[in-house]
Each structure stands twice: as structure tokens, then as C-alpha cells.
Amino acid sequence: MRAILDIVLIILDLYVWLLIASAILSWLIAFNVVNTRNQFVAAIAEFLLRITEPVLGPIRRALPSLGGLDISPIVLILIIMFLQRVITYYIYPNVY
């Protein structure tokens, strides 16, 4: 059972890195540093959008509008960090 919890923790860590990559890529696209007409960039952007949007969408709808500022990735990272702490401190020690 601990192996399953370890895998869940690794997946949560990986998802945090995907969220960070998605945010950085969206900034690079917004400031025209990278061009989405490049097929490689477009493929990466599409992949990151498909991975992160199903989770970020409901958070965006629940948060109030802050102008052009999107804090949904920050909120999701905080939720993931909370889940990791709960698993590490409360669930993991009680599983054999």
C-alpha cells in the first residue's frame, strides 16, 4: 500500500511541474517569445492545455475575476501541496 501512496505522491509532484511548465509556456506565447505556428511548440502547448485545463477550469469558474490575472494554477498547486502533506503526515504512517 505504501508503494501506491509513493506513486500518488510522485504523480502529484509531476503534475505540479506540468502546471509550472504550462504557466511559463503561456507567458512565452503571450509575449511572442515562442510562436505557436511552430509545430513542436503547438504540440507541447496543446498537450499541456489538455493535461491542465480539466482541473484548472472549475477552479477558474469558482474564483472571482481579477482582471487579466489568472491565479488558478497557484490555487491548484496549494491544493496539491496540502494533499501531499495530508498523505505524508496522516495516511502514510498508518499504512503497512
PDB file of N, CA and C in Angstrom:
ATOM      1  N   MET A   1       0.825  -1.198   0.000  1.00  0.00           N
ATOM      2  CA  MET A   1       0.000   0.000   0.000  1.00  0.00           C
ATOM      3  C   MET A   1       0.866   1.258   0.000  1.00  0.00           C
ATOM      4  N   ARG A   2       2.021   1.189   0.683  1.00  0.00           N
ATOM      5  CA  ARG A   2       2.903   2.358   0.694  1.00  0.00           C
ATOM      6  C   ARG A   2       3.443   2.652  -0.696  1.00  0.00           C
ATOM      7  N   ALA A   3       3.628   1.610  -1.484  1.00  0.00           N
ATOM      8  CA  ALA A   3       4.103   1.818  -2.852  1.00  0.00           C
ATOM      9  C   ALA A   3       3.082   2.610  -3.672  1.00  0.00           C
ATOM     10  N   ILE A   4       1.815   2.330  -3.457  1.00  0.00           N
ATOM     11  CA  ILE A   4       0.759   3.073  -4.154  1.00  0.00           C
ATOM     12  C   ILE A   4       0.760   4.525  -3.717  1.00  0.00           C
ATOM     13  N   LEU A   5       0.927   4.766  -2.422  1.00  0.00           N
ATOM     14  CA  LEU A   5       0.991   6.145  -1.934  1.00  0.00           C
ATOM     15  C   LEU A   5       2.219   6.869  -2.482  1.00  0.00           C
ATOM     16  N   ASP A   6       3.329   6.152  -2.604  1.00  0.00           N
ATOM     17  CA  ASP A   6       4.530   6.749  -3.200  1.00  0.00           C
ATOM     18  C   ASP A   6       4.277   7.144  -4.653  1.00  0.00           C
ATOM     19  N   ILE A   7       3.581   6.292  -5.389  1.00  0.00           N
ATOM     20  CA  ILE A   7       3.258   6.597  -6.781  1.00  0.00           C
ATOM     21  C   ILE A   7       2.334   7.801  -6.852  1.00  0.00           C
ATOM     22  N   VAL A   8       1.354   7.885  -5.952  1.00  0.00           N
ATOM     23  CA  VAL A   8       0.447   9.034  -5.928  1.00  0.00           C
ATOM     24  C   VAL A   8       1.226  10.320  -5.649  1.00  0.00           C
ATOM     25  N   LEU A   9       2.161  10.274  -4.730  1.00  0.00           N
ATOM     26  CA  LEU A   9       2.970  11.452  -4.420  1.00  0.00           C
ATOM     27  C   LEU A   9       3.831  11.861  -5.609  1.00  0.00           C
ATOM     28  N   ILE A  10       4.387  10.887  -6.315  1.00  0.00           N
ATOM     29  CA  ILE A  10       5.194  11.194  -7.500  1.00  0.00           C
ATOM     30  C   ILE A  10       4.332  11.813  -8.593  1.00  0.00           C
ATOM     31  N   ILE A  11       3.133  11.285  -8.787  1.00  0.00           N
ATOM     32  CA  ILE A  11       2.223  11.836  -9.796  1.00  0.00           C
ATOM     33  C   ILE A  11       1.821  13.261  -9.434  1.00  0.00           C
ATOM     34  N   LEU A  12       1.573  13.526  -8.167  1.00  0.00           N
ATOM     35  CA  LEU A  12       1.240  14.886  -7.750  1.00  0.00           C
ATOM     36  C   LEU A  12       2.413  15.838  -7.984  1.00  0.00           C
ATOM     37  N   ASP A  13       3.635  15.387  -7.692  1.00  0.00           N
ATOM     38  CA  ASP A  13       4.820  16.206  -7.975  1.00  0.00           C
ATOM     39  C   ASP A  13       4.952  16.492  -9.470  1.00  0.00           C
ATOM     40  N   LEU A  14       4.761  15.471 -10.272  1.00  0.00           N
ATOM     41  CA  LEU A  14       4.849  15.644 -11.717  1.00  0.00           C
ATOM     42  C   LEU A  14       3.793  16.625 -12.222  1.00  0.00           C
ATOM     43  N   TYR A  15       2.595  16.559 -11.668  1.00  0.00           N
ATOM     44  CA  TYR A  15       1.524  17.455 -12.092  1.00  0.00           C
ATOM     45  C   TYR A  15       1.845  18.902 -11.730  1.00  0.00           C
ATOM     46  N   VAL A  16       2.488  19.115 -10.585  1.00  0.00           N
ATOM     47  CA  VAL A  16       2.907  20.473 -10.219  1.00  0.00           C
ATOM     48  C   VAL A  16       3.887  21.007 -11.252  1.00  0.00           C
ATOM     49  N   TRP A  17       4.840  20.177 -11.678  1.00  0.00           N
ATOM     50  CA  TRP A  17       5.799  20.617 -12.691  1.00  0.00           C
ATOM     51  C   TRP A  17       5.113  20.892 -14.026  1.00  0.00           C
ATOM     52  N   LEU A  18       4.096  20.103 -14.370  1.00  0.00           N
ATOM     53  CA  LEU A  18       3.343  20.365 -15.599  1.00  0.00           C
ATOM     54  C   LEU A  18       2.578  21.682 -15.509  1.00  0.00           C
ATOM     55  N   LEU A  19       2.043  21.998 -14.337  1.00  0.00           N
ATOM     56  CA  LEU A  19       1.367  23.277 -14.146  1.00  0.00           C
ATOM     57  C   LEU A  19       2.335  24.440 -14.310  1.00  0.00           C
ATOM     58  N   ILE A  20       3.516  24.315 -13.748  1.00  0.00           N
ATOM     59  CA  ILE A  20       4.523  25.366 -13.873  1.00  0.00           C
ATOM     60  C   ILE A  20       4.948  25.519 -15.335  1.00  0.00           C
ATOM     61  N   ALA A  21       5.165  24.409 -16.024  1.00  0.00           N
ATOM     62  CA  ALA A  21       5.545  24.466 -17.439  1.00  0.00           C
ATOM     63  C   ALA A  21       4.445  25.099 -18.277  1.00  0.00           C
ATOM     64  N   SER A  22       3.201  24.785 -17.966  1.00  0.00           N
ATOM     65  CA  SER A  22       2.078  25.356 -18.696  1.00  0.00           C
ATOM     66  C   SER A  22       1.998  26.866 -18.491  1.00  0.00           C
ATOM     67  N   ALA A  23       2.203  27.314 -17.270  1.00  0.00           N
ATOM     68  CA  ALA A  23       2.164  28.762 -16.988  1.00  0.00           C
ATOM     69  C   ALA A  23       3.303  29.481 -17.701  1.00  0.00           C
ATOM     70  N   ILE A  24       4.501  28.919 -17.647  1.00  0.00           N
ATOM     71  CA  ILE A  24       5.649  29.558 -18.306  1.00  0.00           C
ATOM     72  C   ILE A  24       5.456  29.590 -19.820  1.00  0.00           C
ATOM     73  N   LEU A  25       4.972  28.498 -20.388  1.00  0.00           N
ATOM     74  CA  LEU A  25       4.742  28.473 -21.832  1.00  0.00           C
ATOM     75  C   LEU A  25       3.664  29.469 -22.236  1.00  0.00           C
ATOM     76  N   SER A  26       2.625  29.617 -21.430  1.00  0.00           N
ATOM     77  CA  SER A  26       1.586  30.592 -21.767  1.00  0.00           C
ATOM     78  C   SER A  26       2.139  32.016 -21.730  1.00  0.00           C
ATOM     79  N   TRP A  27       3.058  32.301 -20.805  1.00  0.00           N
ATOM     80  CA  TRP A  27       3.703  33.622 -20.779  1.00  0.00           C
ATOM     81  C   TRP A  27       4.568  33.818 -22.017  1.00  0.00           C
ATOM     82  N   LEU A  28       5.326  32.789 -22.386  1.00  0.00           N
ATOM     83  CA  LEU A  28       6.191  32.895 -23.562  1.00  0.00           C
ATOM     84  C   LEU A  28       5.377  33.113 -24.835  1.00  0.00           C
ATOM     85  N   ILE A  29       4.235  32.469 -24.920  1.00  0.00           N
ATOM     86  CA  ILE A  29       3.364  32.658 -26.078  1.00  0.00           C
ATOM     87  C   ILE A  29       2.740  34.051 -26.045  1.00  0.00           C
ATOM     88  N   ALA A  30       2.322  34.514 -24.875  1.00  0.00           N
ATOM     89  CA  ALA A  30       1.684  35.823 -24.765  1.00  0.00           C
ATOM     90  C   ALA A  30       2.642  36.958 -25.121  1.00  0.00           C
ATOM     91  N   PHE A  31       3.913  36.812 -24.789  1.00  0.00           N
ATOM     92  CA  PHE A  31       4.904  37.847 -25.063  1.00  0.00           C
ATOM     93  C   PHE A  31       5.648  37.622 -26.382  1.00  0.00           C
ATOM     94  N   ASN A  32       5.147  36.724 -27.211  1.00  0.00           N
ATOM     95  CA  ASN A  32       5.699  36.412 -28.531  1.00  0.00           C
ATOM     96  C   ASN A  32       7.170  35.998 -28.490  1.00  0.00           C
ATOM     97  N   VAL A  33       7.556  35.304 -27.460  1.00  0.00           N
ATOM     98  CA  VAL A  33       8.908  34.754 -27.401  1.00  0.00           C
ATOM     99  C   VAL A  33       8.958  33.472 -28.227  1.00  0.00           C
ATOM    100  N   VAL A  34       7.912  32.676 -28.123  1.00  0.00           N
ATOM    101  CA  VAL A  34       7.786  31.482 -28.965  1.00  0.00           C
ATOM    102  C   VAL A  34       6.546  31.641 -29.826  1.00  0.00           C
ATOM    103  N   ASN A  35       6.571  31.006 -30.968  1.00  0.00           N
ATOM    104  CA  ASN A  35       5.491  31.138 -31.926  1.00  0.00           C
ATOM    105  C   ASN A  35       4.729  29.821 -32.009  1.00  0.00           C
ATOM    106  N   THR A  36       3.414  29.886 -31.907  1.00  0.00           N
ATOM    107  CA  THR A  36       2.604  28.665 -31.950  1.00  0.00           C
ATOM    108  C   THR A  36       2.468  28.119 -33.367  1.00  0.00           C
ATOM    109  N   ARG A  37       2.966  28.840 -34.377  1.00  0.00           N
ATOM    110  CA  ARG A  37       2.967  28.283 -35.732  1.00  0.00           C
ATOM    111  C   ARG A  37       4.034  27.207 -35.881  1.00  0.00           C
ATOM    112  N   ASN A  38       4.980  27.193 -34.964  1.00  0.00           N
ATOM    113  CA  ASN A  38       5.950  26.102 -34.916  1.00  0.00           C
ATOM    114  C   ASN A  38       5.214  24.863 -34.419  1.00  0.00           C
ATOM    115  N   GLN A  39       5.288  23.778 -35.161  1.00  0.00           N
ATOM    116  CA  GLN A  39       4.505  22.586 -34.827  1.00  0.00           C
ATOM    117  C   GLN A  39       4.910  21.969 -33.498  1.00  0.00           C
ATOM    118  N   PHE A  40       6.197  22.023 -33.170  1.00  0.00           N
ATOM    119  CA  PHE A  40       6.665  21.461 -31.908  1.00  0.00           C
ATOM    120  C   PHE A  40       6.102  22.249 -30.731  1.00  0.00           C
ATOM    121  N   VAL A  41       6.160  23.570 -30.812  1.00  0.00           N
ATOM    122  CA  VAL A  41       5.620  24.424 -29.746  1.00  0.00           C
ATOM    123  C   VAL A  41       4.115  24.242 -29.636  1.00  0.00           C
ATOM    124  N   ALA A  42       3.446  24.156 -30.772  1.00  0.00           N
ATOM    125  CA  ALA A  42       1.996  23.961 -30.761  1.00  0.00           C
ATOM    126  C   ALA A  42       1.619  22.623 -30.139  1.00  0.00           C
ATOM    127  N   ALA A  43       2.410  21.586 -30.415  1.00  0.00           N
ATOM    128  CA  ALA A  43       2.122  20.269 -29.841  1.00  0.00           C
ATOM    129  C   ALA A  43       2.315  20.273 -28.325  1.00  0.00           C
ATOM    130  N   ILE A  44       3.389  20.909 -27.870  1.00  0.00           N
ATOM    131  CA  ILE A  44       3.622  20.996 -26.421  1.00  0.00           C
ATOM    132  C   ILE A  44       2.530  21.815 -25.752  1.00  0.00           C
ATOM    133  N   ALA A  45       2.148  22.936 -26.364  1.00  0.00           N
ATOM    134  CA  ALA A  45       1.100  23.781 -25.794  1.00  0.00           C
ATOM    135  C   ALA A  45      -0.229  23.036 -25.728  1.00  0.00           C
ATOM    136  N   GLU A  46      -0.538  22.294 -26.774  1.00  0.00           N
ATOM    137  CA  GLU A  46      -1.787  21.523 -26.796  1.00  0.00           C
ATOM    138  C   GLU A  46      -1.775  20.429 -25.729  1.00  0.00           C
ATOM    139  N   PHE A  47      -0.635  19.739 -25.583  1.00  0.00           N
ATOM    140  CA  PHE A  47      -0.510  18.700 -24.564  1.00  0.00           C
ATOM    141  C   PHE A  47      -0.709  19.287 -23.162  1.00  0.00           C
ATOM    142  N   LEU A  48      -0.012  20.385 -22.882  1.00  0.00           N
ATOM    143  CA  LEU A  48      -0.130  20.991 -21.553  1.00  0.00           C
ATOM    144  C   LEU A  48      -1.542  21.504 -21.294  1.00  0.00           C
ATOM    145  N   LEU A  49      -2.175  22.041 -22.331  1.00  0.00           N
ATOM    146  CA  LEU A  49      -3.553  22.521 -22.176  1.00  0.00           C
ATOM    147  C   LEU A  49      -4.503  21.363 -21.877  1.00  0.00           C
ATOM    148  N   ARG A  50      -4.339  20.255 -22.584  1.00  0.00           N
ATOM    149  CA  ARG A  50      -5.216  19.095 -22.362  1.00  0.00           C
ATOM    150  C   ARG A  50      -4.997  18.446 -20.992  1.00  0.00           C
ATOM    151  N   ILE A  51      -3.778  18.530 -20.481  1.00  0.00           N
ATOM    152  CA  ILE A  51      -3.470  17.927 -19.182  1.00  0.00           C
ATOM    153  C   ILE A  51      -3.958  18.806 -18.029  1.00  0.00           C
ATOM    154  N   THR A  52      -3.812  20.111 -18.161  1.00  0.00           N
ATOM    155  CA  THR A  52      -4.099  21.005 -17.030  1.00  0.00           C
ATOM    156  C   THR A  52      -5.503  21.601 -17.041  1.00  0.00           C
ATOM    157  N   GLU A  53      -6.074  21.803 -18.196  1.00  0.00           N
ATOM    158  CA  GLU A  53      -7.357  22.518 -18.272  1.00  0.00           C
ATOM    159  C   GLU A  53      -8.526  21.805 -17.578  1.00  0.00           C
ATOM    160  N   PRO A  54      -8.638  20.469 -17.625  1.00  0.00           N
ATOM    161  CA  PRO A  54      -9.768  19.845 -16.922  1.00  0.00           C
ATOM    162  C   PRO A  54      -9.780  20.117 -15.418  1.00  0.00           C
ATOM    163  N   VAL A  55      -8.623  20.344 -14.834  1.00  0.00           N
ATOM    164  CA  VAL A  55      -8.568  20.623 -13.395  1.00  0.00           C
ATOM    165  C   VAL A  55      -8.628  22.130 -13.130  1.00  0.00           C
ATOM    166  N   LEU A  56      -8.002  22.920 -14.003  1.00  0.00           N
ATOM    167  CA  LEU A  56      -7.974  24.364 -13.788  1.00  0.00           C
ATOM    168  C   LEU A  56      -9.309  25.038 -14.139  1.00  0.00           C
ATOM    169  N   GLY A  57     -10.056  24.477 -15.059  1.00  0.00           N
ATOM    170  CA  GLY A  57     -11.322  25.080 -15.480  1.00  0.00           C
ATOM    171  C   GLY A  57     -12.305  25.314 -14.338  1.00  0.00           C
ATOM    172  N   PRO A  58     -12.616  24.290 -13.536  1.00  0.00           N
ATOM    173  CA  PRO A  58     -13.541  24.515 -12.415  1.00  0.00           C
ATOM    174  C   PRO A  58     -12.999  25.505 -11.379  1.00  0.00           C
ATOM    175  N   ILE A  59     -11.690  25.517 -11.184  1.00  0.00           N
ATOM    176  CA  ILE A  59     -11.111  26.478 -10.238  1.00  0.00           C
ATOM    177  C   ILE A  59     -11.256  27.886 -10.781  1.00  0.00           C
ATOM    178  N   ARG A  60     -11.050  28.071 -12.088  1.00  0.00           N
ATOM    179  CA  ARG A  60     -11.220  29.399 -12.697  1.00  0.00           C
ATOM    180  C   ARG A  60     -12.657  29.892 -12.570  1.00  0.00           C
ATOM    181  N   ARG A  61     -13.604  28.977 -12.729  1.00  0.00           N
ATOM    182  CA  ARG A  61     -15.011  29.380 -12.613  1.00  0.00           C
ATOM    183  C   ARG A  61     -15.381  29.735 -11.180  1.00  0.00           C
ATOM    184  N   ALA A  62     -14.728  29.108 -10.205  1.00  0.00           N
ATOM    185  CA  ALA A  62     -15.053  29.361  -8.802  1.00  0.00           C
ATOM    186  C   ALA A  62     -14.392  30.637  -8.279  1.00  0.00           C
ATOM    187  N   LEU A  63     -13.258  31.015  -8.851  1.00  0.00           N
ATOM    188  CA  LEU A  63     -12.556  32.207  -8.381  1.00  0.00           C
ATOM    189  C   LEU A  63     -13.177  33.467  -8.963  1.00  0.00           C
ATOM    190  N   PRO A  64     -13.138  34.554  -8.222  1.00  0.00           N
ATOM    191  CA  PRO A  64     -13.640  35.813  -8.779  1.00  0.00           C
ATOM    192  C   PRO A  64     -12.683  36.343  -9.849  1.00  0.00           C
ATOM    193  N   SER A  65     -13.191  37.196 -10.704  1.00  0.00           N
ATOM    194  CA  SER A  65     -12.373  37.770 -11.762  1.00  0.00           C
ATOM    195  C   SER A  65     -11.390  38.773 -11.174  1.00  0.00           C
ATOM    196  N   LEU A  66     -10.127  38.617 -11.528  1.00  0.00           N
ATOM    197  CA  LEU A  66      -9.084  39.518 -11.043  1.00  0.00           C
ATOM    198  C   LEU A  66      -8.473  40.301 -12.198  1.00  0.00           C
ATOM    199  N   GLY A  67      -9.285  40.654 -13.166  1.00  0.00           N
ATOM    200  CA  GLY A  67      -8.760  41.345 -14.334  1.00  0.00           C
ATOM    201  C   GLY A  67      -8.094  40.347 -15.258  1.00  0.00           C
ATOM    202  N   GLY A  68      -6.857  40.615 -15.616  1.00  0.00           N
ATOM    203  CA  GLY A  68      -6.130  39.718 -16.501  1.00  0.00           C
ATOM    204  C   GLY A  68      -5.262  38.719 -15.766  1.00  0.00           C
ATOM    205  N   LEU A  69      -5.378  38.669 -14.446  1.00  0.00           N
ATOM    206  CA  LEU A  69      -4.522  37.804 -13.638  1.00  0.00           C
ATOM    207  C   LEU A  69      -5.211  36.463 -13.380  1.00  0.00           C
ATOM    208  N   ASP A  70      -4.534  35.394 -13.735  1.00  0.00           N
ATOM    209  CA  ASP A  70      -5.072  34.051 -13.531  1.00  0.00           C
ATOM    210  C   ASP A  70      -4.283  33.384 -12.400  1.00  0.00           C
ATOM    211  N   ILE A  71      -4.927  33.243 -11.249  1.00  0.00           N
ATOM    212  CA  ILE A  71      -4.241  32.633 -10.110  1.00  0.00           C
ATOM    213  C   ILE A  71      -4.666  31.181  -9.888  1.00  0.00           C
ATOM    214  N   SER A  72      -5.411  30.625 -10.825  1.00  0.00           N
ATOM    215  CA  SER A  72      -5.871  29.243 -10.656  1.00  0.00           C
ATOM    216  C   SER A  72      -4.719  28.239 -10.565  1.00  0.00           C
ATOM    217  N   PRO A  73      -3.601  28.383 -11.310  1.00  0.00           N
ATOM    218  CA  PRO A  73      -2.502  27.432 -11.103  1.00  0.00           C
ATOM    219  C   PRO A  73      -1.915  27.512  -9.692  1.00  0.00           C
ATOM    220  N   ILE A  74      -1.851  28.705  -9.137  1.00  0.00           N
ATOM    221  CA  ILE A  74      -1.331  28.861  -7.774  1.00  0.00           C
ATOM    222  C   ILE A  74      -2.251  28.179  -6.773  1.00  0.00           C
ATOM    223  N   VAL A  75      -3.548  28.366  -6.954  1.00  0.00           N
ATOM    224  CA  VAL A  75      -4.519  27.731  -6.067  1.00  0.00           C
ATOM    225  C   VAL A  75      -4.419  26.210  -6.166  1.00  0.00           C
ATOM    226  N   LEU A  76      -4.289  25.702  -7.395  1.00  0.00           N
ATOM    227  CA  LEU A  76      -4.185  24.254  -7.575  1.00  0.00           C
ATOM    228  C   LEU A  76      -2.879  23.709  -6.985  1.00  0.00           C
ATOM    229  N   ILE A  77      -1.794  24.438  -7.126  1.00  0.00           N
ATOM    230  CA  ILE A  77      -0.530  23.991  -6.532  1.00  0.00           C
ATOM    231  C   ILE A  77      -0.644  23.958  -5.016  1.00  0.00           C
ATOM    232  N   LEU A  78      -1.313  24.930  -4.425  1.00  0.00           N
ATOM    233  CA  LEU A  78      -1.516  24.926  -2.971  1.00  0.00           C
ATOM    234  C   LEU A  78      -2.380  23.747  -2.538  1.00  0.00           C
ATOM    235  N   ILE A  79      -3.404  23.425  -3.316  1.00  0.00           N
ATOM    236  CA  ILE A  79      -4.254  22.269  -3.008  1.00  0.00           C
ATOM    237  C   ILE A  79      -3.439  20.978  -3.100  1.00  0.00           C
ATOM    238  N   ILE A  80      -2.611  20.870  -4.133  1.00  0.00           N
ATOM    239  CA  ILE A  80      -1.779  19.675  -4.288  1.00  0.00           C
ATOM    240  C   ILE A  80      -0.783  19.560  -3.137  1.00  0.00           C
ATOM    241  N   MET A  81      -0.181  20.677  -2.732  1.00  0.00           N
ATOM    242  CA  MET A  81       0.749  20.649  -1.606  1.00  0.00           C
ATOM    243  C   MET A  81       0.044  20.217  -0.323  1.00  0.00           C
ATOM    244  N   PHE A  82      -1.194  20.674  -0.132  1.00  0.00           N
ATOM    245  CA  PHE A  82      -1.974  20.264   1.032  1.00  0.00           C
ATOM    246  C   PHE A  82      -2.233  18.759   0.997  1.00  0.00           C
ATOM    247  N   LEU A  83      -2.623  18.244  -0.175  1.00  0.00           N
ATOM    248  CA  LEU A  83      -2.865  16.806  -0.307  1.00  0.00           C
ATOM    249  C   LEU A  83      -1.597  15.997  -0.045  1.00  0.00           C
ATOM    250  N   GLN A  84      -0.472  16.481  -0.524  1.00  0.00           N
ATOM    251  CA  GLN A  84       0.785  15.785  -0.271  1.00  0.00           C
ATOM    252  C   GLN A  84       1.109  15.746   1.221  1.00  0.00           C
ATOM    253  N   ARG A  85       0.874  16.843   1.912  1.00  0.00           N
ATOM    254  CA  ARG A  85       1.144  16.882   3.352  1.00  0.00           C
ATOM    255  C   ARG A  85       0.204  15.947   4.110  1.00  0.00           C
ATOM    256  N   VAL A  86      -1.058  15.911   3.713  1.00  0.00           N
ATOM    257  CA  VAL A  86      -2.013  15.008   4.366  1.00  0.00           C
ATOM    258  C   VAL A  86      -1.593  13.561   4.151  1.00  0.00           C
ATOM    259  N   ILE A  87      -1.203  13.230   2.928  1.00  0.00           N
ATOM    260  CA  ILE A  87      -0.769  11.858   2.658  1.00  0.00           C
ATOM    261  C   ILE A  87       0.485  11.529   3.447  1.00  0.00           C
ATOM    262  N   THR A  88       1.446  12.436   3.453  1.00  0.00           N
ATOM    263  CA  THR A  88       2.729  12.172   4.100  1.00  0.00           C
ATOM    264  C   THR A  88       2.615  12.063   5.610  1.00  0.00           C
ATOM    265  N   TYR A  89       1.849  12.956   6.237  1.00  0.00           N
ATOM    266  CA  TYR A  89       1.827  13.012   7.699  1.00  0.00           C
ATOM    267  C   TYR A  89       0.724  12.184   8.349  1.00  0.00           C
ATOM    268  N   TYR A  90      -0.393  11.965   7.660  1.00  0.00           N
ATOM    269  CA  TYR A  90      -1.525  11.299   8.294  1.00  0.00           C
ATOM    270  C   TYR A  90      -1.837   9.922   7.725  1.00  0.00           C
ATOM    271  N   ILE A  91      -1.700   9.753   6.428  1.00  0.00           N
ATOM    272  CA  ILE A  91      -2.083   8.491   5.817  1.00  0.00           C
ATOM    273  C   ILE A  91      -0.900   7.526   5.758  1.00  0.00           C
ATOM    274  N   TYR A  92       0.240   8.009   5.296  1.00  0.00           N
ATOM    275  CA  TYR A  92       1.412   7.160   5.085  1.00  0.00           C
ATOM    276  C   TYR A  92       1.882   6.446   6.363  1.00  0.00           C
ATOM    277  N   PRO A  93       1.960   7.121   7.536  1.00  0.00           N
ATOM    278  CA  PRO A  93       2.421   6.405   8.732  1.00  0.00           C
ATOM    279  C   PRO A  93       1.471   5.301   9.220  1.00  0.00           C
ATOM    280  N   ASN A  94       0.210   5.396   8.860  1.00  0.00           N
ATOM    281  CA  ASN A  94      -0.777   4.438   9.348  1.00  0.00           C
ATOM    282  C   ASN A  94      -0.999   3.272   8.391  1.00  0.00           C
ATOM    283  N   VAL A  95      -0.279   3.238   7.281  1.00  0.00           N
ATOM    284  CA  VAL A  95      -0.424   2.165   6.288  1.00  0.00           C
ATOM    285  C   VAL A  95       0.792   1.253   6.371  1.00  0.00           C
ATOM    286  N   TYR A  96       0.536  -0.053   6.330  1.00  0.00           N
ATOM    287  CA  TYR A  96       1.633  -1.030   6.412  1.00  0.00           C
ATOM    288  C   TYR A  96       1.793  -1.777   5.145  1.00  0.00           C
TER     289      TYR A  96
END
